[in-house]
PDB file of C-alpha atoms in Angstrom:
ATOM      1  CA  UNK S   1       9.547  45.020   8.542  1.00 46.00           C
ATOM      2  CA  UNK S   2       7.025  46.747   4.924  1.00 46.00           C
ATOM      3  CA  UNK S   3       5.564  44.044   2.582  1.00 50.00           C
ATOM      4  CA  UNK S   4       6.660  45.769  -0.060  1.00 51.00           C
ATOM      5  CA  UNK S   5       8.889  43.444  -2.691  1.00 50.00           C
ATOM      6  CA  UNK S   6      12.995  43.609  -2.115  1.00 46.00           C
ATOM      7  CA  UNK S   7      13.729  45.402  -5.452  1.00 46.00           C
ATOM      8  CA  UNK S   8      11.245  48.237  -4.487  1.00 50.00           C
ATOM      9  CA  UNK S   9      13.037  48.063  -0.237  1.00 50.00           C
ATOM     10  CA  UNK S  10      16.271  48.741  -2.665  1.00 47.00           C
ATOM     11  CA  UNK S  11      15.150  51.647  -4.830  1.00 50.00           C
ATOM     12  CA  UNK S  12      14.207  53.670  -2.018  1.00 52.00           C
ATOM     13  CA  UNK S  13      16.923  52.745  -0.289  1.00 51.00           C
ATOM     14  CA  UNK S  14      18.570  54.033  -2.575  1.00 51.00           C
ATOM     15  CA  UNK S  15      16.410  56.835  -2.961  1.00 53.00           C
ATOM     16  CA  UNK S  16      16.714  58.500   0.336  1.00 47.00           C
ATOM     17  CA  UNK S  17      20.349  57.615   1.075  1.00 46.00           C
ATOM     18  CA  UNK S  18      22.673  58.221  -1.522  1.00 50.00           C
ATOM     19  CA  UNK S  19      25.963  56.231  -1.678  1.00 61.00           C
ATOM     20  CA  UNK S  20      28.547  57.977  -4.500  1.00 57.00           C
ATOM     21  CA  UNK S  21      27.990  61.066  -2.855  1.00 66.00           C
ATOM     22  CA  UNK S  22      27.202  62.580  -5.854  1.00 66.00           C
ATOM     23  CA  UNK S  23      23.932  65.325  -5.676  1.00 72.00           C
ATOM     24  CA  UNK S  24      21.032  63.587  -8.240  1.00 72.00           C
ATOM     25  CA  UNK S  25      21.778  66.902 -10.305  1.00 74.00           C
ATOM     26  CA  UNK S  26      25.117  66.370 -11.754  1.00 71.00           C
ATOM     27  CA  UNK S  27      23.638  61.971 -11.970  1.00 64.00           C
ATOM     28  CA  UNK S  28      20.464  64.203 -14.583  1.00 70.00           C
ATOM     29  CA  UNK S  29      22.613  66.995 -15.611  1.00 76.00           C
ATOM     30  CA  UNK S  30      25.746  63.582 -16.720  1.00 76.00           C
ATOM     31  CA  UNK S  31      24.220  60.710 -18.822  1.00 82.00           C
ATOM     32  CA  UNK S  32      27.380  58.233 -18.421  1.00 81.00           C
ATOM     33  CA  UNK S  33      26.690  58.778 -14.430  1.00 75.00           C
ATOM     34  CA  UNK S  34      23.663  58.458 -14.532  1.00 75.00           C
ATOM     35  CA  UNK S  35      24.293  55.631 -17.298  1.00 82.00           C
ATOM     36  CA  UNK S  36      26.538  53.780 -14.971  1.00 80.00           C
ATOM     37  CA  UNK S  37      24.382  53.951 -11.826  1.00 77.00           C
ATOM     38  CA  UNK S  38      20.689  52.789 -13.711  1.00 81.00           C
ATOM     39  CA  UNK S  39      23.391  49.747 -14.636  1.00 83.00           C
ATOM     40  CA  UNK S  40      24.842  48.821 -10.176  1.00 81.00           C
ATOM     41  CA  UNK S  41      20.911  49.385  -9.831  1.00 82.00           C
ATOM     42  CA  UNK S  42      20.075  47.083 -12.403  1.00 84.00           C
ATOM     43  CA  UNK S  43      22.898  44.515 -11.624  1.00 83.00           C
ATOM     44  CA  UNK S  44      22.056  45.042  -7.771  1.00 80.00           C
ATOM     45  CA  UNK S  45      18.238  43.805  -8.970  1.00 82.00           C
ATOM     46  CA  UNK S  46      19.937  41.036 -10.393  1.00 84.00           C
ATOM     47  CA  UNK S  47      21.866  39.371  -8.060  1.00 83.00           C
ATOM     48  CA  UNK S  48      19.285  40.534  -5.178  1.00 81.00           C
ATOM     49  CA  UNK S  49      16.673  38.391  -7.621  1.00 84.00           C
ATOM     50  CA  UNK S  50      19.033  35.325  -7.867  1.00 83.00           C
ATOM     51  CA  UNK S  51      19.245  35.262  -3.899  1.00 83.00           C
ATOM     52  CA  UNK S  52      16.025  35.236  -3.695  1.00 81.00           C
ATOM     53  CA  UNK S  53      15.070  32.316  -6.281  1.00 80.00           C
ATOM     54  CA  UNK S  54      17.829  30.256  -4.040  1.00 80.00           C
ATOM     55  CA  UNK S  55      16.509  30.856  -0.914  1.00 79.00           C
ATOM     56  CA  UNK S  56      13.075  30.668  -2.209  1.00 76.00           C
ATOM     57  CA  UNK S  57      14.133  27.460  -4.135  1.00 75.00           C
ATOM     58  CA  UNK S  58      15.554  26.352  -0.915  1.00 75.00           C
ATOM     59  CA  UNK S  59      12.951  26.539   1.352  1.00 77.00           C
ATOM     60  CA  UNK S  60      10.532  24.704  -1.712  1.00 75.00           C
ATOM     61  CA  UNK S  61      12.523  21.490  -1.766  1.00 74.00           C
ATOM     62  CA  UNK S  62      11.764  19.914   1.053  1.00 80.00           C
ATOM     63  CA  UNK S  63       8.323  20.804   0.354  1.00 78.00           C
ATOM     64  CA  UNK S  64       8.436  19.020  -3.284  1.00 78.00           C
ATOM     65  CA  UNK S  65       9.972  15.812  -1.360  1.00 84.00           C
ATOM     66  CA  UNK S  66       7.179  15.661   0.501  1.00 83.00           C
ATOM     67  CA  UNK S  67       5.132  16.298  -1.799  1.00 84.00           C
ATOM     68  CA  UNK S  68       6.573  13.371  -4.023  1.00 87.00           C
ATOM     69  CA  UNK S  69       6.135  11.296  -1.289  1.00 89.00           C
ATOM     70  CA  UNK S  70       2.573  11.903  -0.635  1.00 90.00           C
ATOM     71  CA  UNK S  71       1.715  10.654  -4.003  1.00 92.00           C
ATOM     72  CA  UNK S  72       4.302   8.104  -3.468  1.00 91.00           C
ATOM     73  CA  UNK S  73       1.806   6.951  -1.013  1.00 93.00           C
ATOM     74  CA  UNK S  74      -0.798   7.559  -2.438  1.00 93.00           C
ATOM     75  CA  UNK S  75      -0.249   5.591  -5.280  1.00 94.00           C
ATOM     76  CA  UNK S  76       0.121   2.266  -3.003  1.00 94.00           C
ATOM     77  CA  UNK S  77      -2.845   3.327  -0.433  1.00 94.00           C
ATOM     78  CA  UNK S  78      -4.776   3.394  -4.257  1.00 95.00           C
ATOM     79  CA  UNK S  79      -3.275   0.108  -4.572  1.00 95.00           C
ATOM     80  CA  UNK S  80      -4.252  -1.662  -2.128  1.00 95.00           C
ATOM     81  CA  UNK S  81      -7.709   0.011  -1.521  1.00 94.00           C
ATOM     82  CA  UNK S  82      -8.153  -2.275  -5.192  1.00 94.00           C
ATOM     83  CA  UNK S  83      -6.139  -5.046  -3.901  1.00 95.00           C
ATOM     84  CA  UNK S  84      -8.975  -5.239  -0.843  1.00 94.00           C
ATOM     85  CA  UNK S  85     -11.711  -4.068  -2.564  1.00 94.00           C
ATOM     86  CA  UNK S  86     -11.227  -6.977  -5.188  1.00 94.00           C
ATOM     87  CA  UNK S  87     -10.299  -9.586  -1.672  1.00 94.00           C
ATOM     88  CA  UNK S  88     -14.159  -8.483  -0.253  1.00 94.00           C
ATOM     89  CA  UNK S  89     -15.950  -9.079  -3.493  1.00 92.00           C
ATOM     90  CA  UNK S  90     -14.522 -12.921  -3.525  1.00 93.00           C
ATOM     91  CA  UNK S  91     -15.413 -13.377   0.265  1.00 92.00           C
ATOM     92  CA  UNK S  92     -18.917 -11.789  -0.482  1.00 91.00           C
ATOM     93  CA  UNK S  93     -19.626 -14.149  -3.760  1.00 89.00           C
ATOM     94  CA  UNK S  94     -17.884 -17.260  -1.696  1.00 87.00           C
ATOM     95  CA  UNK S  95     -20.720 -15.590   0.988  1.00 86.00           C
ATOM     96  CA  UNK S  96     -23.637 -15.735  -1.887  1.00 85.00           C
ATOM     97  CA  UNK S  97     -22.752 -19.278  -2.797  1.00 82.00           C
ATOM     98  CA  UNK S  98     -23.328 -20.989   1.190  1.00 79.00           C
ATOM     99  CA  UNK S  99     -25.857 -19.009   1.246  1.00 75.00           C
ATOM    100  CA  UNK S 100     -28.167 -20.250  -1.614  1.00 77.00           C
ATOM    101  CA  UNK S 101     -30.560 -21.809  -1.402  1.00 78.00           C
ATOM    102  CA  UNK S 102     -30.492 -25.654  -1.870  1.00 79.00           C
ATOM    103  CA  UNK S 103     -33.403 -27.649  -3.927  1.00 82.00           C
ATOM    104  CA  UNK S 104     -35.792 -29.546  -2.531  1.00 84.00           C
ATOM    105  CA  UNK S 105     -33.226 -32.214  -5.065  1.00 88.00           C
ATOM    106  CA  UNK S 106     -30.168 -31.409  -3.946  1.00 86.00           C
ATOM    107  CA  UNK S 107     -31.584 -32.087  -0.263  1.00 86.00           C
ATOM    108  CA  UNK S 108     -32.872 -35.533  -0.843  1.00 92.00           C
ATOM    109  CA  UNK S 109     -29.777 -36.429  -2.795  1.00 93.00           C
ATOM    110  CA  UNK S 110     -27.095 -35.857   0.214  1.00 92.00           C
ATOM    111  CA  UNK S 111     -29.297 -36.096   2.603  1.00 94.00           C
ATOM    112  CA  UNK S 112     -29.736 -40.526   0.677  1.00 96.00           C
ATOM    113  CA  UNK S 113     -25.854 -39.656   0.398  1.00 97.00           C
ATOM    114  CA  UNK S 114     -25.446 -39.142   3.992  1.00 95.00           C
ATOM    115  CA  UNK S 115     -27.152 -42.267   5.365  1.00 96.00           C
ATOM    116  CA  UNK S 116     -25.356 -44.911   3.052  1.00 96.00           C
ATOM    117  CA  UNK S 117     -21.964 -43.328   4.083  1.00 96.00           C
ATOM    118  CA  UNK S 118     -23.181 -43.900   8.154  1.00 96.00           C
ATOM    119  CA  UNK S 119     -24.180 -47.630   6.926  1.00 97.00           C
ATOM    120  CA  UNK S 120     -20.738 -47.874   5.199  1.00 96.00           C
ATOM    121  CA  UNK S 121     -18.644 -46.396   7.889  1.00 96.00           C
ATOM    122  CA  UNK S 122     -21.414 -49.185  10.151  1.00 96.00           C
ATOM    123  CA  UNK S 123     -20.528 -52.197   8.386  1.00 97.00           C
ATOM    124  CA  UNK S 124     -16.948 -51.510   8.396  1.00 96.00           C
ATOM    125  CA  UNK S 125     -16.614 -50.711  11.974  1.00 95.00           C
ATOM    126  CA  UNK S 126     -18.334 -54.089  12.297  1.00 95.00           C
ATOM    127  CA  UNK S 127     -15.288 -55.951  10.056  1.00 95.00           C
ATOM    128  CA  UNK S 128     -13.071 -53.776  11.264  1.00 95.00           C
ATOM    129  CA  UNK S 129     -14.174 -55.623  15.077  1.00 95.00           C
ATOM    130  CA  UNK S 130     -14.163 -58.935  13.774  1.00 95.00           C
ATOM    131  CA  UNK S 131     -10.831 -58.418  12.450  1.00 94.00           C
ATOM    132  CA  UNK S 132      -9.158 -57.631  15.055  1.00 93.00           C
ATOM    133  CA  UNK S 133     -10.825 -60.498  17.390  1.00 92.00           C
ATOM    134  CA  UNK S 134      -9.402 -62.932  15.230  1.00 90.00           C
ATOM    135  CA  UNK S 135      -5.538 -61.768  15.187  1.00 89.00           C
ATOM    136  CA  UNK S 136      -6.204 -61.652  18.631  1.00 89.00           C
ATOM    137  CA  UNK S 137      -6.856 -64.526  18.433  1.00 86.00           C
ATOM    138  CA  UNK S 138      -4.345 -65.410  16.746  1.00 83.00           C
ATOM    139  CA  UNK S 139      -1.574 -64.404  18.663  1.00 84.00           C
ATOM    140  CA  UNK S 140      -2.770 -65.554  21.894  1.00 84.00           C
ATOM    141  CA  UNK S 141      -2.876 -69.854  20.100  1.00 79.00           C
ATOM    142  CA  UNK S 142       0.891 -69.529  18.375  1.00 66.00           C
ATOM    143  CA  UNK S 143       0.058 -73.633  17.219  1.00 66.00           C
ATOM    144  CA  UNK S 144      -2.687 -72.102  15.550  1.00 56.00           C
ATOM    145  CA  UNK S 145      -0.882 -69.355  13.852  1.00 51.00           C
ATOM    146  CA  UNK S 146       2.145 -71.293  12.699  1.00 57.00           C
ATOM    147  CA  UNK S 147      -0.567 -74.213  10.934  1.00 57.00           C
ATOM    148  CA  UNK S 148      -2.116 -71.100   9.051  1.00 53.00           C
ATOM    149  CA  UNK S 149       1.170 -70.590   8.423  1.00 53.00           C
ATOM    150  CA  UNK S 150       1.933 -73.948   6.901  1.00 53.00           C
ATOM    151  CA  UNK S 151      -1.316 -73.582   4.659  1.00 51.00           C
ATOM    152  CA  UNK S 152       0.614 -70.576   2.567  1.00 50.00           C
ATOM    153  CA  UNK S 153       4.084 -71.952   3.051  1.00 47.00           C
TER     154      UNK S 153
END
């Protein structure tokens, strides 16, 4: 298959095989015939051009759609990358906050609060046990419950 342009191939084919069955001399001598042949060749060239354009468009359409899909995917990917970068930045700042060195005063204050809270838990546990024992004793002695209950009526 020749690598020449299709229109030039048609022109070469027309030169090799006269279709009208007339000599070149007739066409050269007759301007009207020459104009008719030139118009027919131009029309054939235009039709061929339209056919080739249609074929090009048919071949180009899937590529155009793929390119548009690729652009959409690229936009979505860039948006996801931006979202992930923001999340990574937030997490890194949280890590930095957690790794920040505590001042000696802050460590002392937290240790003191922790000790105070532990003492408070021990005191509440002791109070809870004492109240549980009193409740058990009250439940085991119904007379005492009635007498205690009668004080409040």
